[in-house]
Amino acid sequence: MSAPIDIDQIFREDSANPPSERTLPWEETCDGITVVVEPKPHWADDMRAFRLEARAYCRYADWTANGGHVRFYGHIDTSGDEVMMRARAMIAPEIADGLWD
């Protein structure tokens, strides 16, 4: 029997992939600003980066080009912290059901 896997290990393993191949959100910090990058869905032309503690986002390409000087746009109901919490909440029951090993 293999050792049990935890949510943090799943996020670490996913972050070992290049950004364009990641399936889970991840944090990046530049110029004192932290964002949570939401992986690119199949239909989108770019990923979005949400400010960690504010309901604001920008395009990931703009974030990588301009860092903390990027222009953020208000988002009515999502912050980076909420993106990360939703992803973790989605994985927890999958681990409990034995879908990860």
Short mmCIF file of C-alpha atoms in Angstrom, two decimals:
data_model
loop_
_atom_site.label_atom_id
_atom_site.label_comp_id
_atom_site.label_asym_id
_atom_site.label_seq_id
_atom_site.Cartn_x
_atom_site.Cartn_y
_atom_site.Cartn_z
CA MET A 1 0.00 0.00 0.00
CA SER A 2 1.35 3.42 -0.91
CA ALA A 3 1.70 6.32 1.49
CA PRO A 4 -1.34 8.58 1.69
CA ILE A 5 -1.20 11.70 -0.45
CA ASP A 6 -2.21 15.11 0.85
CA ILE A 7 -3.47 18.26 -0.82
CA ASP A 8 -0.17 20.10 -0.41
CA GLN A 9 1.71 17.30 -2.20
CA ILE A 10 -0.78 17.40 -5.09
CA PHE A 11 -0.22 21.17 -5.45
CA ARG A 12 3.59 20.74 -5.26
CA GLU A 13 3.57 18.05 -7.95
CA ASP A 14 1.32 20.13 -10.21
CA SER A 15 3.53 23.21 -9.81
CA ALA A 16 6.50 21.18 -11.12
CA ASN A 17 4.86 21.40 -14.56
CA PRO A 18 5.34 24.43 -16.83
CA PRO A 19 2.62 27.07 -16.26
CA SER A 20 0.81 26.24 -19.51
CA GLU A 21 0.44 22.59 -18.41
CA ARG A 22 -0.70 23.12 -14.82
CA THR A 23 -4.20 22.07 -13.82
CA LEU A 24 -4.35 23.71 -10.37
CA PRO A 25 -3.98 27.35 -9.30
CA TRP A 26 -0.64 28.57 -7.95
CA GLU A 27 0.76 31.66 -6.25
CA GLU A 28 3.31 34.06 -7.72
CA THR A 29 4.77 37.19 -6.13
CA CYS A 30 6.39 40.15 -7.86
CA ASP A 31 7.12 43.65 -6.58
CA GLY A 32 5.45 42.83 -3.27
CA ILE A 33 2.15 41.79 -4.87
CA THR A 34 0.96 38.18 -4.68
CA VAL A 35 -1.47 36.73 -7.17
CA VAL A 36 -3.08 33.35 -7.62
CA VAL A 37 -2.92 32.20 -11.22
CA GLU A 38 -5.94 30.30 -12.44
CA PRO A 39 -5.02 27.58 -14.98
CA LYS A 40 -6.12 28.18 -18.54
CA PRO A 41 -9.37 26.47 -19.51
CA HIS A 42 -9.46 24.93 -22.97
CA TRP A 43 -11.58 27.77 -24.36
CA ALA A 44 -9.51 30.73 -23.09
CA ASP A 45 -6.66 32.51 -24.87
CA ASP A 46 -4.89 33.37 -21.61
CA MET A 47 -4.89 32.59 -17.91
CA ARG A 48 -6.03 35.05 -15.26
CA ALA A 49 -4.09 36.16 -12.21
CA PHE A 50 -6.20 37.20 -9.20
CA ARG A 51 -4.78 39.38 -6.44
CA LEU A 52 -4.44 37.20 -3.37
CA GLU A 53 -6.45 39.36 -0.98
CA ALA A 54 -8.48 41.57 -3.29
CA ARG A 55 -11.25 40.99 -5.78
CA ALA A 56 -9.22 42.02 -8.79
CA TYR A 57 -7.58 40.25 -11.71
CA CYS A 58 -5.38 40.74 -14.75
CA ARG A 59 -4.29 38.68 -17.72
CA TYR A 60 -1.40 36.34 -16.92
CA ALA A 61 0.54 37.54 -19.98
CA ASP A 62 0.31 41.11 -18.64
CA TRP A 63 1.41 39.91 -15.19
CA THR A 64 4.48 38.13 -16.56
CA ALA A 65 5.38 41.17 -18.67
CA ASN A 66 4.74 43.92 -16.10
CA GLY A 67 4.78 42.26 -12.67
CA GLY A 68 3.49 44.47 -9.89
CA HIS A 69 2.98 47.37 -12.32
CA VAL A 70 0.22 45.53 -14.17
CA ARG A 71 -3.27 47.01 -14.31
CA PHE A 72 -5.79 45.03 -12.28
CA TYR A 73 -9.52 45.06 -12.98
CA GLY A 74 -12.18 44.67 -10.32
CA HIS A 75 -13.92 41.31 -10.10
CA ILE A 76 -17.31 41.19 -8.46
CA ASP A 77 -16.90 37.96 -6.51
CA THR A 78 -13.44 36.39 -6.81
CA SER A 79 -10.09 36.95 -5.15
CA GLY A 80 -6.99 34.78 -5.40
CA ASP A 81 -7.62 33.41 -1.94
CA GLU A 82 -11.09 32.26 -3.03
CA VAL A 83 -9.69 30.62 -6.19
CA MET A 84 -7.21 28.65 -4.06
CA MET A 85 -9.83 27.68 -1.44
CA ARG A 86 -12.21 26.37 -4.12
CA ALA A 87 -9.46 24.24 -5.68
CA ARG A 88 -8.48 22.78 -2.30
CA ALA A 89 -12.14 22.12 -1.43
CA MET A 90 -12.57 20.27 -4.73
CA ILE A 91 -9.57 17.98 -4.12
CA ALA A 92 -10.26 17.06 -0.47
CA PRO A 93 -13.28 14.80 -1.15
CA GLU A 94 -11.45 13.20 -4.09
CA ILE A 95 -8.61 12.20 -1.74
CA ALA A 96 -11.15 10.85 0.76
CA ASP A 97 -12.78 8.80 -2.01
CA GLY A 98 -9.39 7.30 -2.94
CA LEU A 99 -9.16 8.95 -6.35
CA TRP A 100 -5.59 10.14 -5.67
CA ASP A 101 -2.70 7.86 -4.78
#
